Structure formats: C-alpha cells, structure tokens
C-alpha cells in the first residue's frame, strides 16, 4: 500500500499541472493537456461540435483561447486545441497494447473551480472494474464538473476521459484514451 500511495502522489503532482477547466458555450467540464503544442482531451458532451470557441483555464488561473476540433460521440471523447502559441505542460497517453486491465490501480483528477469556485482540484484513487475497447469502468469517485477530466494509470499516462458519471460515486465510465502508433509508410510498387 505504501508503494501504491507513493506512486499515486507522484502521478498527482504532474497530473494536476495538466488538468484544466474547459468551457465551450454553456458547457463546462474538465480536460487534460496531452501535447506540448496544446491539444486538450475532454468529453464529447463538453465539446458539442467542431469549430467552436473554447476557454481553457490552467491550474494557476490563466485563461487561454481554443477551438474544438472534433469528437467521438459513442465513446464521449472530444479534442480541443489551445490557439495560444506556447509550449504547455502535458502528460502522455497510454500506448497501443498498454491498455489498462481489470484490477489495475488508477487515479482520477478534475479541475479546480468551475461549478464550485472554491473547489480545489480533486484527486481520487481507485481501480479498473471493467475494460472494453470502447469503455472503461472505474470505482474512482467522480462527480459533476469532472466530465472530460483524465483517468491515469500509476505510470502517469492518461488511460481514459471521464464520460458518464453515475449518482453512485463508484460506478463511473470513461472513454479509453490510447495513443496509436503512426501508420507504417505505404509500400513502394515497382
């Protein structure tokens, strides 16, 4: 348990630097920066549709501008791009073939503020209850305002995005977040 606690503390340090508040129109939720150039994963129900203006608030209170790029409505995952040109703190996505397994420990985070201005950023430890290609189920306690926030493995990689939040705090579904390797180059024909 001490090793799990230490790993969770290390992941939380980096995770909270990259977990952000996202607002698109009237929709609000959490998100996570997954690239140095400002790609933010969140929930599709937060994004709404491609081409919309977005506001992204960093943990230090800095508000950035962004644009929605698209979403996967079945999995409930969306993508936003920060339009401000800087290098951003970010966390990696879990790679193909490294998907979480039932029983793996995981860590859920959410943004500070939002619906509750005084809310500190939540960090919740749990386990993967079930895993499929299109959904993860964890017992991490996730609440309203956490939609679109990241679910991490204990190596600090994003494994999911908070999607469907249940009234039962320990029955929450997440869109899997897997970084696929680039496609191999097409074969040359002679």
mmCIF file of C-alpha atoms in Angstrom:
data_model
loop_
_atom_site.group_PDB
_atom_site.id
_atom_site.type_symbol
_atom_site.label_atom_id
_atom_site.label_comp_id
_atom_site.label_asym_id
_atom_site.label_seq_id
_atom_site.Cartn_x
_atom_site.Cartn_y
_atom_site.Cartn_z
ATOM 1 C CA UNK A 1 0.000 0.000 0.000
ATOM 2 C CA UNK A 2 2.880 2.391 0.691
ATOM 3 C CA UNK A 3 4.229 1.813 -2.841
ATOM 4 C CA UNK A 4 0.789 2.496 -4.316
ATOM 5 C CA UNK A 5 0.467 5.651 -2.208
ATOM 6 C CA UNK A 6 3.907 6.887 -3.305
ATOM 7 C CA UNK A 7 3.149 6.184 -6.978
ATOM 8 C CA UNK A 8 -0.214 7.964 -6.699
ATOM 9 C CA UNK A 9 1.436 11.027 -5.123
ATOM 10 C CA UNK A 10 4.000 11.212 -7.941
ATOM 11 C CA UNK A 11 1.339 10.891 -10.636
ATOM 12 C CA UNK A 12 -0.869 13.502 -8.927
ATOM 13 C CA UNK A 13 1.934 16.108 -8.944
ATOM 14 C CA UNK A 14 2.227 16.023 -12.730
ATOM 15 C CA UNK A 15 -1.461 15.282 -13.377
ATOM 16 C CA UNK A 16 -2.688 18.387 -11.577
ATOM 17 C CA UNK A 17 -0.363 20.619 -13.645
ATOM 18 C CA UNK A 18 -2.065 19.376 -16.825
ATOM 19 C CA UNK A 19 -5.703 19.018 -15.700
ATOM 20 C CA UNK A 20 -7.661 22.064 -16.876
ATOM 21 C CA UNK A 21 -11.126 23.615 -16.820
ATOM 22 C CA UNK A 22 -12.847 23.755 -20.212
ATOM 23 C CA UNK A 23 -15.809 25.944 -21.196
ATOM 24 C CA UNK A 24 -17.480 25.785 -24.599
ATOM 25 C CA UNK A 25 -20.646 27.843 -24.821
ATOM 26 C CA UNK A 26 -22.689 26.939 -21.741
ATOM 27 C CA UNK A 27 -20.962 23.561 -21.314
ATOM 28 C CA UNK A 28 -18.237 23.258 -18.682
ATOM 29 C CA UNK A 29 -16.044 20.397 -17.629
ATOM 30 C CA UNK A 30 -12.514 19.223 -17.097
ATOM 31 C CA UNK A 31 -9.856 18.332 -19.624
ATOM 32 C CA UNK A 32 -6.213 17.342 -19.834
ATOM 33 C CA UNK A 33 -3.357 18.711 -21.941
ATOM 34 C CA UNK A 34 -1.761 15.822 -23.832
ATOM 35 C CA UNK A 35 0.782 17.596 -26.059
ATOM 36 C CA UNK A 36 3.320 20.407 -25.754
ATOM 37 C CA UNK A 37 1.523 22.334 -28.502
ATOM 38 C CA UNK A 38 -1.770 22.377 -26.599
ATOM 39 C CA UNK A 39 -4.063 19.522 -27.564
ATOM 40 C CA UNK A 40 -6.650 19.016 -24.814
ATOM 41 C CA UNK A 41 -8.746 15.862 -24.394
ATOM 42 C CA UNK A 42 -12.179 16.282 -22.833
ATOM 43 C CA UNK A 43 -15.659 14.747 -23.179
ATOM 44 C CA UNK A 44 -17.657 14.976 -26.419
ATOM 45 C CA UNK A 45 -20.649 16.286 -24.473
ATOM 46 C CA UNK A 46 -18.453 19.229 -23.381
ATOM 47 C CA UNK A 47 -17.159 19.889 -26.937
ATOM 48 C CA UNK A 48 -20.583 19.792 -28.630
ATOM 49 C CA UNK A 49 -19.325 20.162 -32.208
ATOM 50 C CA UNK A 50 -16.166 21.052 -34.155
ATOM 51 C CA UNK A 51 -15.159 24.656 -34.845
ATOM 52 C CA UNK A 52 -16.469 26.216 -31.622
ATOM 53 C CA UNK A 53 -14.609 28.721 -29.476
ATOM 54 C CA UNK A 54 -13.311 27.339 -26.194
ATOM 55 C CA UNK A 55 -11.895 28.740 -22.977
ATOM 56 C CA UNK A 56 -9.304 26.685 -21.109
ATOM 57 C CA UNK A 57 -8.273 27.646 -17.584
ATOM 58 C CA UNK A 58 -4.927 26.420 -16.302
ATOM 59 C CA UNK A 59 -4.460 25.471 -12.637
ATOM 60 C CA UNK A 60 -2.767 28.849 -11.976
ATOM 61 C CA UNK A 61 -5.902 30.693 -13.179
ATOM 62 C CA UNK A 62 -4.557 31.693 -16.618
ATOM 63 C CA UNK A 63 -7.364 31.570 -19.213
ATOM 64 C CA UNK A 64 -6.465 30.506 -22.756
ATOM 65 C CA UNK A 65 -8.381 30.523 -26.023
ATOM 66 C CA UNK A 66 -9.000 27.382 -28.018
ATOM 67 C CA UNK A 67 -11.037 25.750 -30.783
ATOM 68 C CA UNK A 68 -12.905 22.468 -30.735
ATOM 69 C CA UNK A 69 -11.586 20.040 -33.325
ATOM 70 C CA UNK A 70 -13.920 17.086 -33.122
ATOM 71 C CA UNK A 71 -15.296 14.271 -31.036
ATOM 72 C CA UNK A 72 -16.215 10.619 -30.850
ATOM 73 C CA UNK A 73 -19.801 10.729 -29.636
ATOM 74 C CA UNK A 74 -20.164 6.998 -28.908
ATOM 75 C CA UNK A 75 -17.100 6.926 -26.620
ATOM 76 C CA UNK A 76 -17.839 10.511 -25.436
ATOM 77 C CA UNK A 77 -14.347 11.890 -26.118
ATOM 78 C CA UNK A 78 -13.535 15.269 -27.648
ATOM 79 C CA UNK A 79 -10.488 17.258 -28.694
ATOM 80 C CA UNK A 80 -9.751 20.961 -28.267
ATOM 81 C CA UNK A 81 -6.667 22.846 -29.488
ATOM 82 C CA UNK A 82 -5.260 25.758 -27.493
ATOM 83 C CA UNK A 83 -4.735 28.566 -30.020
ATOM 84 C CA UNK A 84 -2.207 30.483 -27.900
ATOM 85 C CA UNK A 85 1.263 29.562 -29.212
ATOM 86 C CA UNK A 86 3.455 28.410 -26.328
ATOM 87 C CA UNK A 87 4.793 25.136 -25.017
ATOM 88 C CA UNK A 88 2.409 23.652 -22.462
ATOM 89 C CA UNK A 89 2.929 21.169 -19.630
ATOM 90 C CA UNK A 90 1.409 17.890 -20.756
ATOM 91 C CA UNK A 91 1.029 14.228 -19.902
ATOM 92 C CA UNK A 92 1.365 11.220 -22.210
ATOM 93 C CA UNK A 93 -1.406 8.958 -23.418
ATOM 94 C CA UNK A 94 -1.117 5.239 -22.785
ATOM 95 C CA UNK A 95 0.236 3.480 -25.867
ATOM 96 C CA UNK A 96 -1.428 0.863 -28.019
ATOM 97 C CA UNK A 97 -1.053 -2.530 -26.371
ATOM 98 C CA UNK A 98 -0.772 -0.924 -22.903
ATOM 99 C CA UNK A 99 -4.486 -0.589 -22.199
ATOM 100 C CA UNK A 100 -5.494 -0.978 -18.538
ATOM 101 C CA UNK A 101 -6.641 -4.318 -17.217
ATOM 102 C CA UNK A 102 -9.310 -5.178 -14.667
ATOM 103 C CA UNK A 103 -7.884 -4.644 -11.178
ATOM 104 C CA UNK A 104 -5.276 -2.041 -12.196
ATOM 105 C CA UNK A 105 -4.969 0.961 -9.903
ATOM 106 C CA UNK A 106 -5.950 4.311 -11.414
ATOM 107 C CA UNK A 107 -6.127 7.966 -10.438
ATOM 108 C CA UNK A 108 -8.906 10.398 -11.428
ATOM 109 C CA UNK A 109 -8.445 14.171 -11.424
ATOM 110 C CA UNK A 110 -10.690 17.137 -12.131
ATOM 111 C CA UNK A 111 -10.223 20.878 -12.483
ATOM 112 C CA UNK A 112 -10.267 23.432 -9.711
ATOM 113 C CA UNK A 113 -13.270 25.755 -9.528
ATOM 114 C CA UNK A 114 -15.915 25.581 -12.249
ATOM 115 C CA UNK A 115 -19.362 24.920 -10.772
ATOM 116 C CA UNK A 116 -17.889 25.485 -7.298
ATOM 117 C CA UNK A 117 -15.465 28.418 -7.476
ATOM 118 C CA UNK A 118 -13.773 27.419 -4.197
ATOM 119 C CA UNK A 119 -13.282 23.751 -5.174
ATOM 120 C CA UNK A 120 -9.707 22.543 -5.014
ATOM 121 C CA UNK A 121 -8.676 20.106 -7.753
ATOM 122 C CA UNK A 122 -9.873 16.633 -6.793
ATOM 123 C CA UNK A 123 -7.568 13.593 -6.866
ATOM 124 C CA UNK A 124 -9.185 10.183 -6.345
ATOM 125 C CA UNK A 125 -7.605 6.743 -6.260
ATOM 126 C CA UNK A 126 -9.450 3.654 -7.453
ATOM 127 C CA UNK A 127 -9.332 0.500 -9.558
ATOM 128 C CA UNK A 128 -10.406 -0.526 -13.025
ATOM 129 C CA UNK A 129 -13.610 -2.575 -12.588
ATOM 130 C CA UNK A 130 -14.096 -3.488 -16.249
ATOM 131 C CA UNK A 131 -12.336 -2.661 -19.519
ATOM 132 C CA UNK A 132 -13.528 -2.936 -23.115
ATOM 133 C CA UNK A 133 -12.378 -1.404 -26.385
ATOM 134 C CA UNK A 134 -14.916 1.424 -26.136
ATOM 135 C CA UNK A 135 -15.340 1.977 -22.377
ATOM 136 C CA UNK A 136 -13.547 1.766 -19.040
ATOM 137 C CA UNK A 137 -15.375 1.400 -15.735
ATOM 138 C CA UNK A 138 -13.644 2.507 -12.546
ATOM 139 C CA UNK A 139 -14.562 2.879 -8.897
ATOM 140 C CA UNK A 140 -12.850 6.289 -8.676
ATOM 141 C CA UNK A 141 -15.325 8.716 -7.116
ATOM 142 C CA UNK A 142 -16.099 11.195 -9.915
ATOM 143 C CA UNK A 143 -18.696 13.977 -9.596
ATOM 144 C CA UNK A 144 -20.374 16.695 -11.687
ATOM 145 C CA UNK A 145 -17.811 19.083 -13.196
ATOM 146 C CA UNK A 146 -15.313 16.243 -13.613
ATOM 147 C CA UNK A 147 -16.690 15.299 -17.072
ATOM 148 C CA UNK A 148 -13.835 15.296 -19.570
ATOM 149 C CA UNK A 149 -11.183 15.006 -16.881
ATOM 150 C CA UNK A 150 -8.403 12.440 -17.077
ATOM 151 C CA UNK A 151 -8.065 8.963 -15.635
ATOM 152 C CA UNK A 152 -4.396 7.987 -15.148
ATOM 153 C CA UNK A 153 -2.545 4.736 -14.638
ATOM 154 C CA UNK A 154 0.125 4.698 -11.931
ATOM 155 C CA UNK A 155 2.818 5.302 -14.560
ATOM 156 C CA UNK A 156 1.313 8.765 -15.147
ATOM 157 C CA UNK A 157 -0.249 8.035 -18.536
ATOM 158 C CA UNK A 158 -3.786 9.095 -19.454
ATOM 159 C CA UNK A 159 -5.858 5.925 -19.841
ATOM 160 C CA UNK A 160 -9.334 7.452 -20.038
ATOM 161 C CA UNK A 161 -11.549 10.530 -20.075
ATOM 162 C CA UNK A 162 -14.417 10.845 -17.565
ATOM 163 C CA UNK A 163 -17.585 10.331 -19.539
ATOM 164 C CA UNK A 164 -20.742 9.057 -17.866
ATOM 165 C CA UNK A 165 -20.910 9.935 -14.195
ATOM 166 C CA UNK A 166 -23.320 7.909 -12.097
ATOM 167 C CA UNK A 167 -25.205 9.013 -8.961
ATOM 168 C CA UNK A 168 -23.375 6.071 -7.349
ATOM 169 C CA UNK A 169 -19.928 7.639 -6.835
ATOM 170 C CA UNK A 170 -18.149 4.370 -7.573
ATOM 171 C CA UNK A 171 -19.878 3.486 -10.877
ATOM 172 C CA UNK A 172 -18.290 5.764 -13.457
ATOM 173 C CA UNK A 173 -17.496 5.208 -17.107
ATOM 174 C CA UNK A 174 -14.561 6.624 -19.035
ATOM 175 C CA UNK A 175 -13.720 6.871 -22.740
ATOM 176 C CA UNK A 176 -10.492 4.924 -23.333
ATOM 177 C CA UNK A 177 -7.551 7.116 -24.371
ATOM 178 C CA UNK A 178 -4.993 5.141 -26.331
ATOM 179 C CA UNK A 179 -2.226 6.696 -28.399
ATOM 180 C CA UNK A 180 -1.961 4.680 -31.577
ATOM 181 C CA UNK A 181 1.407 4.330 -33.279
ATOM 182 C CA UNK A 182 1.779 6.138 -36.605
ATOM 183 C CA UNK A 183 0.729 4.121 -39.630
ATOM 184 C CA UNK A 184 3.596 2.442 -41.430
ATOM 185 C CA UNK A 185 4.564 4.085 -44.723
ATOM 186 C CA UNK A 186 2.849 2.662 -47.803
ATOM 187 C CA UNK A 187 4.871 0.042 -49.629
ATOM 188 C CA UNK A 188 6.516 1.203 -52.847
ATOM 189 C CA UNK A 189 5.457 -0.535 -56.011
ATOM 190 C CA UNK A 190 7.868 -1.222 -58.823
#
